[in-house]
PDB file of C-alpha atoms in Angstrom:
ATOM      1  CA  MET A1252       0.000   0.000   0.000  1.00 81.00           C
ATOM      2  CA  ASN A1253       1.125   3.530  -0.723  1.00 90.00           C
ATOM      3  CA  LYS A1254       1.446   5.782   2.307  1.00 95.00           C
ATOM      4  CA  VAL A1255      -0.053   9.214   1.550  1.00 97.00           C
ATOM      5  CA  ILE A1256       0.113  12.271   3.779  1.00 98.00           C
ATOM      6  CA  LYS A1257      -1.558  15.498   2.546  1.00 98.00           C
ATOM      7  CA  LYS A1258      -0.625  18.792   4.150  1.00 98.00           C
ATOM      8  CA  ILE A1259      -1.329  22.472   3.705  1.00 98.00           C
ATOM      9  CA  LEU A1260       2.107  23.895   4.485  1.00 98.00           C
ATOM     10  CA  LYS A1261       1.917  27.363   6.008  1.00 97.00           C
ATOM     11  CA  PHE A1262       4.677  29.961   6.360  1.00 97.00           C
ATOM     12  CA  ARG A1263       4.213  33.343   7.953  1.00 95.00           C
ATOM     13  CA  TYR A1264       4.588  36.448   5.802  1.00 97.00           C
ATOM     14  CA  GLU A1265       3.909  39.705   7.666  1.00 94.00           C
ATOM     15  CA  GLU A1266       0.221  39.523   8.706  1.00 93.00           C
ATOM     16  CA  GLU A1267      -0.751  36.549   6.513  1.00 95.00           C
ATOM     17  CA  TYR A1268       0.345  33.068   5.480  1.00 96.00           C
ATOM     18  CA  ILE A1269       1.963  31.613   2.412  1.00 98.00           C
ATOM     19  CA  MET A1270       0.344  28.235   1.734  1.00 98.00           C
ATOM     20  CA  PHE A1271       1.236  25.191  -0.371  1.00 98.00           C
ATOM     21  CA  PRO A1272      -0.948  22.061  -0.767  1.00 98.00           C
ATOM     22  CA  VAL A1273       1.604  19.252  -0.749  1.00 98.00           C
ATOM     23  CA  ALA A1274       1.142  15.479  -0.768  1.00 98.00           C
ATOM     24  CA  TYR A1275       3.955  13.250   0.483  1.00 98.00           C
ATOM     25  CA  ILE A1276       3.741   9.706  -0.858  1.00 98.00           C
ATOM     26  CA  GLU A1277       5.915   6.798   0.161  1.00 97.00           C
ATOM     27  CA  GLY A1278       5.914   3.375  -1.462  1.00 95.00           C
ATOM     28  CA  GLU A1279       6.594   0.109   0.308  1.00 91.00           C
ATOM     29  CA  ILE A1280       9.884  -0.319  -1.564  1.00 94.00           C
ATOM     30  CA  GLU A1281      12.777   2.126  -1.441  1.00 95.00           C
ATOM     31  CA  GLY A1282      13.550   4.207  -4.502  1.00 96.00           C
ATOM     32  CA  PRO A1283      14.235   7.741  -5.714  1.00 98.00           C
ATOM     33  CA  THR A1284      12.416  10.906  -4.701  1.00 98.00           C
ATOM     34  CA  LEU A1285      10.542  12.785  -7.421  1.00 98.00           C
ATOM     35  CA  ALA A1286       9.024  16.239  -6.939  1.00 98.00           C
ATOM     36  CA  ILE A1287       6.096  17.317  -9.123  1.00 98.00           C
ATOM     37  CA  ILE A1288       5.119  20.985  -9.132  1.00 98.00           C
ATOM     38  CA  GLY A1289       1.749  22.037 -10.505  1.00 98.00           C
ATOM     39  CA  GLY A1290       0.416  25.577 -10.724  1.00 98.00           C
ATOM     40  CA  MET A1291       3.636  27.599 -10.703  1.00 98.00           C
ATOM     41  CA  HIS A1292       1.405  29.858 -12.782  1.00 98.00           C
ATOM     42  CA  GLY A1293      -2.008  29.660 -11.154  1.00 97.00           C
ATOM     43  CA  SER A1294      -4.107  29.698 -14.330  1.00 97.00           C
ATOM     44  CA  GLU A1295      -2.308  26.864 -16.130  1.00 98.00           C
ATOM     45  CA  PHE A1296      -4.901  24.294 -15.212  1.00 98.00           C
ATOM     46  CA  CYS A1297      -3.941  21.184 -17.199  1.00 98.00           C
ATOM     47  CA  GLY A1298      -0.732  20.819 -15.201  1.00 98.00           C
ATOM     48  CA  ILE A1299      -2.627  21.304 -11.948  1.00 98.00           C
ATOM     49  CA  GLU A1300      -5.297  18.765 -12.866  1.00 98.00           C
ATOM     50  CA  SER A1301      -2.768  16.142 -13.956  1.00 98.00           C
ATOM     51  CA  ALA A1302      -1.023  16.393 -10.578  1.00 98.00           C
ATOM     52  CA  ILE A1303      -4.371  15.944  -8.821  1.00 98.00           C
ATOM     53  CA  LYS A1304      -5.310  13.009 -11.069  1.00 98.00           C
ATOM     54  CA  LEU A1305      -2.009  11.285 -10.300  1.00 98.00           C
ATOM     55  CA  LEU A1306      -2.514  11.823  -6.572  1.00 98.00           C
ATOM     56  CA  LYS A1307      -6.034  10.394  -6.689  1.00 98.00           C
ATOM     57  CA  ASP A1308      -4.922   7.295  -8.578  1.00 97.00           C
ATOM     58  CA  ILE A1309      -2.138   6.725  -6.071  1.00 96.00           C
ATOM     59  CA  GLU A1310      -4.545   7.162  -3.147  1.00 96.00           C
ATOM     60  CA  ALA A1311      -6.844   4.586  -4.741  1.00 94.00           C
ATOM     61  CA  ASN A1312      -3.845   2.247  -5.138  1.00 91.00           C
ATOM     62  CA  LYS A1313      -4.317   2.141  -8.905  1.00 93.00           C
ATOM     63  CA  LEU A1314      -0.607   2.898  -9.120  1.00 95.00           C
ATOM     64  CA  LYS A1315       1.958   1.175  -6.922  1.00 92.00           C
ATOM     65  CA  ILE A1316       5.026   3.320  -6.483  1.00 95.00           C
ATOM     66  CA  LYS A1317       8.556   2.723  -5.293  1.00 96.00           C
ATOM     67  CA  GLY A1318      10.452   5.477  -3.531  1.00 98.00           C
ATOM     68  CA  LYS A1319       8.984   8.835  -2.585  1.00 98.00           C
ATOM     69  CA  LEU A1320       6.815  11.284  -4.460  1.00 98.00           C
ATOM     70  CA  ILE A1321       6.201  14.895  -3.480  1.00 98.00           C
ATOM     71  CA  ILE A1322       3.226  16.425  -5.310  1.00 98.00           C
ATOM     72  CA  THR A1323       2.454  20.127  -5.035  1.00 98.00           C
ATOM     73  CA  THR A1324      -0.894  20.458  -6.760  1.00 98.00           C
ATOM     74  CA  ILE A1325      -1.092  24.282  -6.870  1.00 98.00           C
ATOM     75  CA  TYR A1326       2.086  26.220  -6.150  1.00 98.00           C
ATOM     76  CA  ASN A1327       0.734  29.718  -6.790  1.00 98.00           C
ATOM     77  CA  ILE A1328      -2.444  29.794  -4.688  1.00 98.00           C
ATOM     78  CA  PRO A1329      -2.839  33.617  -4.852  1.00 98.00           C
ATOM     79  CA  ALA A1330      -2.861  33.559  -8.678  1.00 98.00           C
ATOM     80  CA  PHE A1331      -5.160  30.526  -8.752  1.00 98.00           C
ATOM     81  CA  ARG A1332      -7.706  32.269  -6.510  1.00 97.00           C
ATOM     82  CA  GLU A1333      -7.656  35.435  -8.634  1.00 97.00           C
ATOM     83  CA  ASN A1334      -7.388  33.622 -12.005  1.00 97.00           C
ATOM     84  CA  ALA A1335      -4.346  35.818 -12.679  1.00 97.00           C
ATOM     85  CA  PRO A1336      -1.772  34.932 -15.380  1.00 96.00           C
ATOM     86  CA  PHE A1337       1.985  34.591 -14.857  1.00 96.00           C
ATOM     87  CA  VAL A1338       2.510  36.471 -11.590  1.00 98.00           C
ATOM     88  CA  VAL A1339       1.726  36.338  -7.900  1.00 98.00           C
ATOM     89  CA  PRO A1340      -0.888  39.093  -7.415  1.00 98.00           C
ATOM     90  CA  LYS A1341       0.500  39.966  -3.985  1.00 97.00           C
ATOM     91  CA  ASP A1342       3.529  41.717  -5.536  1.00 97.00           C
ATOM     92  CA  ASN A1343       3.035  41.246  -9.296  1.00 97.00           C
ATOM     93  CA  LYS A1344       6.194  39.129  -9.657  1.00 98.00           C
ATOM     94  CA  ASN A1345       6.681  35.960 -11.687  1.00 98.00           C
ATOM     95  CA  PRO A1346       7.735  33.066  -9.407  1.00 98.00           C
ATOM     96  CA  LEU A1347       9.281  31.259 -12.382  1.00 97.00           C
ATOM     97  CA  ARG A1348      12.044  33.889 -12.477  1.00 96.00           C
ATOM     98  CA  LEU A1349      12.903  34.170  -8.792  1.00 97.00           C
ATOM     99  CA  PHE A1350      14.223  30.876  -7.399  1.00 98.00           C
ATOM    100  CA  PRO A1351      15.730  30.175  -4.933  1.00 98.00           C
ATOM    101  CA  GLY A1352      14.043  33.236  -3.442  1.00 98.00           C
ATOM    102  CA  LYS A1353      14.851  35.465  -0.492  1.00 97.00           C
ATOM    103  CA  GLU A1354      14.068  34.924   3.177  1.00 96.00           C
ATOM    104  CA  ASN A1355      13.386  38.629   3.696  1.00 95.00           C
ATOM    105  CA  GLY A1356      12.190  39.639   0.247  1.00 97.00           C
ATOM    106  CA  SER A1357       8.807  40.397  -1.284  1.00 97.00           C
ATOM    107  CA  TYR A1358       5.901  37.945  -1.072  1.00 98.00           C
ATOM    108  CA  THR A1359       6.959  35.918  -4.145  1.00 98.00           C
ATOM    109  CA  GLU A1360      10.613  35.858  -3.126  1.00 98.00           C
ATOM    110  CA  VAL A1361       9.720  34.609   0.349  1.00 98.00           C
ATOM    111  CA  MET A1362       7.289  32.065  -1.120  1.00 98.00           C
ATOM    112  CA  ASN A1363      10.063  30.689  -3.341  1.00 98.00           C
ATOM    113  CA  TYR A1364      12.538  30.704  -0.462  1.00 98.00           C
ATOM    114  CA  TYR A1365      10.386  28.513   1.806  1.00 98.00           C
ATOM    115  CA  PHE A1366       9.428  26.128  -0.989  1.00 98.00           C
ATOM    116  CA  TRP A1367      13.053  25.757  -2.084  1.00 98.00           C
ATOM    117  CA  ASN A1368      14.327  25.090   1.406  1.00 98.00           C
ATOM    118  CA  GLU A1369      11.451  23.055   2.815  1.00 97.00           C
ATOM    119  CA  VAL A1370       9.893  21.109  -0.070  1.00 98.00           C
ATOM    120  CA  LEU A1371      12.729  20.817  -2.603  1.00 98.00           C
ATOM    121  CA  LYS A1372      15.566  20.305  -0.152  1.00 95.00           C
ATOM    122  CA  ASP A1373      16.159  16.573  -0.645  1.00 95.00           C
ATOM    123  CA  ILE A1374      14.916  15.321  -4.020  1.00 98.00           C
ATOM    124  CA  ASP A1375      16.434  13.366  -6.903  1.00 98.00           C
ATOM    125  CA  TYR A1376      14.288  14.497  -9.863  1.00 98.00           C
ATOM    126  CA  CYS A1377      11.769  17.254 -10.605  1.00 98.00           C
ATOM    127  CA  ILE A1378       8.981  17.903 -13.118  1.00 98.00           C
ATOM    128  CA  GLU A1379       7.534  21.410 -13.283  1.00 98.00           C
ATOM    129  CA  LEU A1380       4.085  21.329 -14.919  1.00 98.00           C
ATOM    130  CA  HIS A1381       2.865  24.252 -17.017  1.00 98.00           C
ATOM    131  CA  GLY A1382      -0.088  24.582 -19.344  1.00 93.00           C
ATOM    132  CA  GLY A1383      -0.157  27.782 -21.386  1.00 94.00           C
ATOM    133  CA  ASP A1384      -1.461  30.797 -19.475  1.00 96.00           C
ATOM    134  CA  ILE A1385      -4.525  32.918 -20.289  1.00 96.00           C
ATOM    135  CA  PRO A1386      -3.113  34.925 -23.246  1.00 96.00           C
ATOM    136  CA  GLU A1387      -0.933  32.082 -24.602  1.00 97.00           C
ATOM    137  CA  LYS A1388      -1.372  29.483 -27.289  1.00 98.00           C
ATOM    138  CA  ILE A1389       1.206  26.712 -26.929  1.00 97.00           C
ATOM    139  CA  ALA A1390       2.779  24.135 -29.184  1.00 98.00           C
ATOM    140  CA  ASN A1391       3.130  21.481 -26.475  1.00 98.00           C
ATOM    141  CA  CYS A1392       6.795  21.476 -25.565  1.00 98.00           C
ATOM    142  CA  ILE A1393       9.365  20.698 -22.906  1.00 98.00           C
ATOM    143  CA  TYR A1394      12.196  22.921 -21.706  1.00 98.00           C
ATOM    144  CA  VAL A1395      15.396  21.129 -20.754  1.00 98.00           C
ATOM    145  CA  PRO A1396      17.860  23.154 -18.658  1.00 98.00           C
ATOM    146  CA  ILE A1397      21.379  22.630 -19.994  1.00 98.00           C
ATOM    147  CA  VAL A1398      23.835  23.313 -17.160  1.00 97.00           C
ATOM    148  CA  ASN A1399      26.990  21.771 -18.661  1.00 96.00           C
ATOM    149  CA  ASP A1400      27.076  18.861 -16.258  1.00 97.00           C
ATOM    150  CA  ASP A1401      27.146  15.720 -18.392  1.00 98.00           C
ATOM    151  CA  LYS A1402      25.256  13.450 -15.993  1.00 98.00           C
ATOM    152  CA  THR A1403      22.528  15.935 -15.082  1.00 98.00           C
ATOM    153  CA  ASP A1404      22.066  17.132 -18.660  1.00 98.00           C
ATOM    154  CA  SER A1405      21.850  13.616 -20.081  1.00 98.00           C
ATOM    155  CA  ILE A1406      19.177  12.520 -17.610  1.00 98.00           C
ATOM    156  CA  SER A1407      17.169  15.728 -18.039  1.00 98.00           C
ATOM    157  CA  LYS A1408      17.261  15.210 -21.821  1.00 98.00           C
ATOM    158  CA  LYS A1409      16.082  11.619 -21.416  1.00 98.00           C
ATOM    159  CA  MET A1410      13.227  12.702 -19.147  1.00 98.00           C
ATOM    160  CA  ALA A1411      12.107  15.118 -21.853  1.00 98.00           C
ATOM    161  CA  GLU A1412      12.399  12.533 -24.620  1.00 98.00           C
ATOM    162  CA  ILE A1413      10.154  10.015 -22.886  1.00 97.00           C
ATOM    163  CA  TYR A1414       7.473  12.535 -21.797  1.00 98.00           C
ATOM    164  CA  ASN A1415       5.785  12.001 -25.190  1.00 97.00           C
ATOM    165  CA  ILE A1416       5.617  15.631 -26.389  1.00 98.00           C
ATOM    166  CA  LYS A1417       6.792  16.597 -29.867  1.00 98.00           C
ATOM    167  CA  TYR A1418       8.926  19.681 -29.238  1.00 98.00           C
ATOM    168  CA  ILE A1419      11.900  19.480 -26.872  1.00 98.00           C
ATOM    169  CA  ILE A1420      13.728  22.740 -26.268  1.00 98.00           C
ATOM    170  CA  HIS A1421      17.319  22.628 -25.002  1.00 98.00           C
ATOM    171  CA  THR A1422      17.920  25.786 -22.990  1.00 97.00           C
ATOM    172  CA  GLU A1423      21.445  26.892 -22.103  1.00 96.00           C
ATOM    173  CA  MET A1424      21.391  28.182 -18.519  1.00 96.00           C
ATOM    174  CA  ASN A1425      23.764  30.771 -17.100  1.00 91.00           C
ATOM    175  CA  LYS A1426      24.989  29.873 -13.644  1.00 87.00           C
ATOM    176  CA  GLU A1427      25.990  33.473 -13.037  1.00 87.00           C
ATOM    177  CA  ASN A1428      22.338  34.523 -13.088  1.00 87.00           C
ATOM    178  CA  LYS A1429      21.337  34.804  -9.449  1.00 84.00           C
ATOM    179  CA  TYR A1430      17.745  33.677  -9.979  1.00 92.00           C
ATOM    180  CA  GLY A1431      15.757  31.425 -12.287  1.00 94.00           C
ATOM    181  CA  GLY A1432      13.072  28.765 -12.395  1.00 96.00           C
ATOM    182  CA  ALA A1433      12.859  25.984  -9.832  1.00 98.00           C
ATOM    183  CA  TYR A1434      13.667  23.447 -12.562  1.00 98.00           C
ATOM    184  CA  SER A1435      16.779  25.290 -13.768  1.00 97.00           C
ATOM    185  CA  ARG A1436      18.134  26.079 -10.300  1.00 97.00           C
ATOM    186  CA  LEU A1437      17.640  22.436  -9.347  1.00 98.00           C
ATOM    187  CA  ALA A1438      19.612  21.317 -12.396  1.00 98.00           C
ATOM    188  CA  PHE A1439      22.548  23.423 -11.211  1.00 97.00           C
ATOM    189  CA  ARG A1440      22.199  21.552  -7.917  1.00 97.00           C
ATOM    190  CA  GLY A1441      22.610  18.256  -9.787  1.00 98.00           C
ATOM    191  CA  VAL A1442      18.895  17.370  -9.812  1.00 98.00           C
ATOM    192  CA  PRO A1443      17.705  16.362 -13.319  1.00 98.00           C
ATOM    193  CA  SER A1444      14.631  18.480 -14.036  1.00 98.00           C
ATOM    194  CA  ILE A1445      12.330  19.611 -16.842  1.00 98.00           C
ATOM    195  CA  LEU A1446       9.580  22.162 -17.417  1.00 98.00           C
ATOM    196  CA  THR A1447       6.667  20.787 -19.420  1.00 98.00           C
ATOM    197  CA  GLU A1448       4.024  22.761 -21.352  1.00 98.00           C
ATOM    198  CA  ALA A1449       0.729  21.185 -22.435  1.00 98.00           C
ATOM    199  CA  GLY A1450      -2.496  23.138 -22.747  1.00 97.00           C
ATOM    200  CA  GLY A1451      -3.176  26.778 -23.435  1.00 96.00           C
ATOM    201  CA  ASN A1452      -5.250  29.917 -22.933  1.00 96.00           C
ATOM    202  CA  GLY A1453      -5.780  29.213 -19.246  1.00 96.00           C
ATOM    203  CA  LEU A1454      -8.230  26.411 -20.070  1.00 97.00           C
ATOM    204  CA  LEU A1455      -8.716  23.018 -18.494  1.00 97.00           C
ATOM    205  CA  ASP A1456      -9.122  20.221 -21.029  1.00 97.00           C
ATOM    206  CA  ASN A1457      -8.956  16.461 -20.712  1.00 97.00           C
ATOM    207  CA  LEU A1458      -6.646  15.908 -23.676  1.00 98.00           C
ATOM    208  CA  ASN A1459      -3.753  17.987 -22.349  1.00 98.00           C
ATOM    209  CA  THR A1460      -4.346  16.820 -18.787  1.00 98.00           C
ATOM    210  CA  GLU A1461      -3.779  13.290 -20.116  1.00 98.00           C
ATOM    211  CA  VAL A1462      -0.626  14.434 -21.949  1.00 98.00           C
ATOM    212  CA  HIS A1463       0.851  15.571 -18.631  1.00 98.00           C
ATOM    213  CA  TYR A1464      -0.465  12.558 -16.718  1.00 98.00           C
ATOM    214  CA  ASN A1465       0.999  10.039 -19.156  1.00 98.00           C
ATOM    215  CA  GLY A1466       4.250  11.992 -19.365  1.00 98.00           C
ATOM    216  CA  ILE A1467       4.681  11.886 -15.604  1.00 98.00           C
ATOM    217  CA  LYS A1468       3.997   8.142 -15.596  1.00 98.00           C
ATOM    218  CA  ASN A1469       6.560   7.630 -18.379  1.00 98.00           C
ATOM    219  CA  ILE A1470       9.205   9.353 -16.289  1.00 98.00           C
ATOM    220  CA  MET A1471       8.259   7.370 -13.189  1.00 98.00           C
ATOM    221  CA  ILE A1472       8.681   4.165 -15.203  1.00 97.00           C
ATOM    222  CA  TYR A1473      12.053   5.399 -16.494  1.00 97.00           C
ATOM    223  CA  ILE A1474      13.399   6.157 -12.997  1.00 97.00           C
ATOM    224  CA  ASN A1475      12.061   2.841 -11.661  1.00 96.00           C
ATOM    225  CA  MET A1476       9.233   4.249  -9.528  1.00 97.00           C
ATOM    226  CA  LEU A1477       6.321   2.388 -11.143  1.00 95.00           C
ATOM    227  CA  GLU A1478       5.713  -1.315 -11.587  1.00 83.00           C
ATOM    228  CA  ASN A1479       3.538  -3.069 -14.185  1.00 85.00           C
ATOM    229  CA  GLU A1480       2.965   0.060 -16.285  1.00 90.00           C
ATOM    230  CA  ASN A1481       3.719   0.655 -19.972  1.00 92.00           C
ATOM    231  CA  MET A1482       5.113   3.847 -21.489  1.00 94.00           C
ATOM    232  CA  LYS A1483       2.974   5.899 -23.873  1.00 92.00           C
ATOM    233  CA  ASP A1484       5.057   6.785 -26.936  1.00 94.00           C
ATOM    234  CA  THR A1485       3.191   8.261 -29.902  1.00 93.00           C
ATOM    235  CA  GLU A1486       4.906  11.539 -30.800  1.00 93.00           C
ATOM    236  CA  LYS A1487       7.738  12.204 -33.203  1.00 94.00           C
ATOM    237  CA  ARG A1488      10.346  14.272 -31.356  1.00 97.00           C
ATOM    238  CA  VAL A1489      11.811  17.524 -32.703  1.00 98.00           C
ATOM    239  CA  ILE A1490      14.788  18.959 -30.817  1.00 98.00           C
ATOM    240  CA  LEU A1491      15.041  22.746 -30.698  1.00 98.00           C
ATOM    241  CA  ASN A1492      17.523  25.205 -29.247  1.00 98.00           C
ATOM    242  CA  TYR A1493      15.920  27.897 -27.133  1.00 97.00           C
ATOM    243  CA  THR A1494      16.298  31.204 -28.922  1.00 96.00           C
ATOM    244  CA  GLY A1495      13.780  33.508 -27.320  1.00 93.00           C
ATOM    245  CA  SER A1496      10.736  35.659 -27.847  1.00 96.00           C
ATOM    246  CA  ILE A1497       9.950  38.796 -29.788  1.00 97.00           C
ATOM    247  CA  LYS A1498       8.680  41.474 -27.426  1.00 97.00           C
ATOM    248  CA  SER A1499       6.596  44.554 -28.000  1.00 97.00           C
ATOM    249  CA  ASP A1500       8.336  47.915 -28.069  1.00 97.00           C
ATOM    250  CA  ILE A1501       4.983  49.713 -28.118  1.00 97.00           C
ATOM    251  CA  ASP A1502       3.005  50.484 -24.967  1.00 96.00           C
ATOM    252  CA  PHE A1503      -0.356  51.453 -26.494  1.00 95.00           C
ATOM    253  CA  GLY A1504      -1.608  49.220 -29.253  1.00 97.00           C
ATOM    254  CA  MET A1505      -3.267  45.967 -30.288  1.00 98.00           C
ATOM    255  CA  TRP A1506      -1.566  42.710 -31.325  1.00 98.00           C
ATOM    256  CA  TYR A1507      -2.726  40.589 -34.265  1.00 98.00           C
ATOM    257  CA  PRO A1508      -0.755  37.365 -34.924  1.00 98.00           C
ATOM    258  CA  LEU A1509      -0.589  36.112 -38.517  1.00 98.00           C
ATOM    259  CA  VAL A1510       0.949  32.710 -37.759  1.00 98.00           C
ATOM    260  CA  ASP A1511       0.150  29.708 -35.586  1.00 98.00           C
ATOM    261  CA  THR A1512       2.004  27.565 -33.075  1.00 98.00           C
ATOM    262  CA  GLY A1513       3.989  24.790 -34.720  1.00 98.00           C
ATOM    263  CA  ASP A1514       4.551  26.879 -37.855  1.00 98.00           C
ATOM    264  CA  PHE A1515       8.044  27.036 -39.310  1.00 98.00           C
ATOM    265  CA  VAL A1516       9.019  30.614 -40.166  1.00 98.00           C
ATOM    266  CA  LYS A1517      12.044  32.077 -41.898  1.00 98.00           C
ATOM    267  CA  VAL A1518      13.959  35.233 -41.146  1.00 97.00           C
ATOM    268  CA  GLY A1519      12.027  38.224 -42.461  1.00 98.00           C
ATOM    269  CA  ASP A1520       8.628  36.505 -42.420  1.00 98.00           C
ATOM    270  CA  THR A1521       5.829  38.648 -40.989  1.00 98.00           C
ATOM    271  CA  VAL A1522       4.521  36.898 -37.887  1.00 98.00           C
ATOM    272  CA  GLY A1523       2.002  39.551 -36.867  1.00 98.00           C
ATOM    273  CA  GLU A1524       1.223  43.222 -36.745  1.00 98.00           C
ATOM    274  CA  ILE A1525       0.543  45.895 -34.161  1.00 98.00           C
ATOM    275  CA  ARG A1526      -2.370  48.243 -34.754  1.00 98.00           C
ATOM    276  CA  ASP A1527      -3.562  51.343 -32.943  1.00 98.00           C
ATOM    277  CA  TYR A1528      -6.822  51.626 -31.062  1.00 98.00           C
ATOM    278  CA  PHE A1529      -8.622  52.586 -34.280  1.00 98.00           C
ATOM    279  CA  GLY A1530      -7.448  49.401 -36.014  1.00 97.00           C
ATOM    280  CA  ASP A1531      -4.843  51.122 -38.209  1.00 98.00           C
ATOM    281  CA  LYS A1532      -1.518  49.280 -38.611  1.00 98.00           C
ATOM    282  CA  ILE A1533       1.431  50.740 -36.739  1.00 98.00           C
ATOM    283  CA  LYS A1534       4.062  48.161 -37.696  1.00 97.00           C
ATOM    284  CA  ASP A1535       4.727  44.617 -38.865  1.00 98.00           C
ATOM    285  CA  ILE A1536       6.507  42.176 -36.561  1.00 98.00           C
ATOM    286  CA  LYS A1537       9.003  40.027 -38.462  1.00 98.00           C
ATOM    287  CA  ALA A1538      10.974  36.930 -37.550  1.00 98.00           C
ATOM    288  CA  SER A1539      14.645  37.637 -37.009  1.00 94.00           C
ATOM    289  CA  TYR A1540      15.713  34.012 -37.561  1.00 94.00           C
ATOM    290  CA  ASP A1541      14.400  30.671 -38.832  1.00 97.00           C
ATOM    291  CA  GLY A1542      12.576  28.426 -36.397  1.00 98.00           C
ATOM    292  CA  ILE A1543       9.413  26.875 -34.939  1.00 98.00           C
ATOM    293  CA  ILE A1544       6.769  28.985 -33.219  1.00 98.00           C
ATOM    294  CA  CYS A1545       6.314  27.451 -29.763  1.00 98.00           C
ATOM    295  CA  ILE A1546       4.396  30.113 -27.850  1.00 98.00           C
ATOM    296  CA  LEU A1547       2.071  32.732 -29.311  1.00 98.00           C
ATOM    297  CA  LYS A1548       0.262  35.572 -27.609  1.00 98.00           C
ATOM    298  CA  ILE A1549      -3.277  35.496 -28.962  1.00 96.00           C
ATOM    299  CA  SER A1550      -4.852  38.259 -26.890  1.00 96.00           C
ATOM    300  CA  PRO A1551      -5.027  41.642 -28.700  1.00 97.00           C
ATOM    301  CA  SER A1552      -4.305  43.513 -25.446  1.00 96.00           C
ATOM    302  CA  LEU A1553      -0.808  44.942 -25.524  1.00 96.00           C
ATOM    303  CA  LYS A1554       1.725  46.835 -23.489  1.00 95.00           C
ATOM    304  CA  GLU A1555       5.433  47.429 -23.815  1.00 97.00           C
ATOM    305  CA  ASN A1556       7.676  44.393 -23.255  1.00 95.00           C
ATOM    306  CA  ASP A1557       4.880  41.857 -23.727  1.00 96.00           C
ATOM    307  CA  SER A1558       6.116  38.603 -25.278  1.00 97.00           C
ATOM    308  CA  LEU A1559       4.403  38.290 -28.656  1.00 98.00           C
ATOM    309  CA  VAL A1560       5.862  35.121 -30.134  1.00 98.00           C
ATOM    310  CA  GLU A1561       8.554  32.643 -29.107  1.00 98.00           C
ATOM    311  CA  ILE A1562      10.534  31.163 -31.989  1.00 98.00           C
ATOM    312  CA  ASN A1563      13.093  28.429 -31.366  1.00 98.00           C
ATOM    313  CA  LYS A1564      15.672  27.164 -33.835  1.00 98.00           C
ATOM    314  CA  ILE A1565      15.724  23.550 -34.979  1.00 97.00           C
ATOM    315  CA  LYS A1566      18.788  21.813 -33.566  1.00 92.00           C
ATOM    316  CA  LEU A1567      21.053  20.614 -36.372  1.00 82.00           C
TER     317      LEU A1567
END
């Protein structure tokens, strides 16, 4: 029988609490420790739901695990409650950019600090589940942090390859950067980790919930945490190098994409246009290199520095 303990972890911040719903699961047989993080962005619901589905199946003993599993169903409770994209509404900061956090920082920095030191302190592998936030359309993809450690990088790459998502994005990480995502900071700590994207537009759908669910199971089979289960493997893999996104340099305007996720574009291709509030075109937005469109802003609302389209180069 699996041993399951569910807790609402609470940490004091000024006059309120930071809270994380975390399930600690222990199998009868020893094995590795895997952390699963859902809801880093509180409106990316397919990742959240897949973590809950996995937990429920384990509680019902439909899955017999070896080792230990730590499931955080919804990391960013403040954003989840407000249905807010990307940031923690308490201070308007993106938790994905601020690990390992600060003990005496702003709300998000403190949130990251406690989670890093209390929940992620002693793990062997990590999967960070994302699902395309409210203004985003996603070509389902996986980000692999490349930290120039052969062992860590090779296992992270393998985790991505068996998750059963088409696009795998190798992302060179800079150790000199003080902060980053949980998955990338963990990789620098020698913990193989990936960030997975399936879903989009802040919607919950069964198809992409299953993509995450089956991907997690595939990884658990790979690291010898599941018995009597078969891997799902249906997707052709395409390896990309992370290149980055085109951002708006206009603060007042409207965004109209002219491409779709999964499209291959060449340098100079028009990927969209920005119009004024009367619908008159201000400028075309053109691709500055060849690559695959992985993330696309589909909301017309626009302000300066918004990410409009992420294009990643095909790895040769």
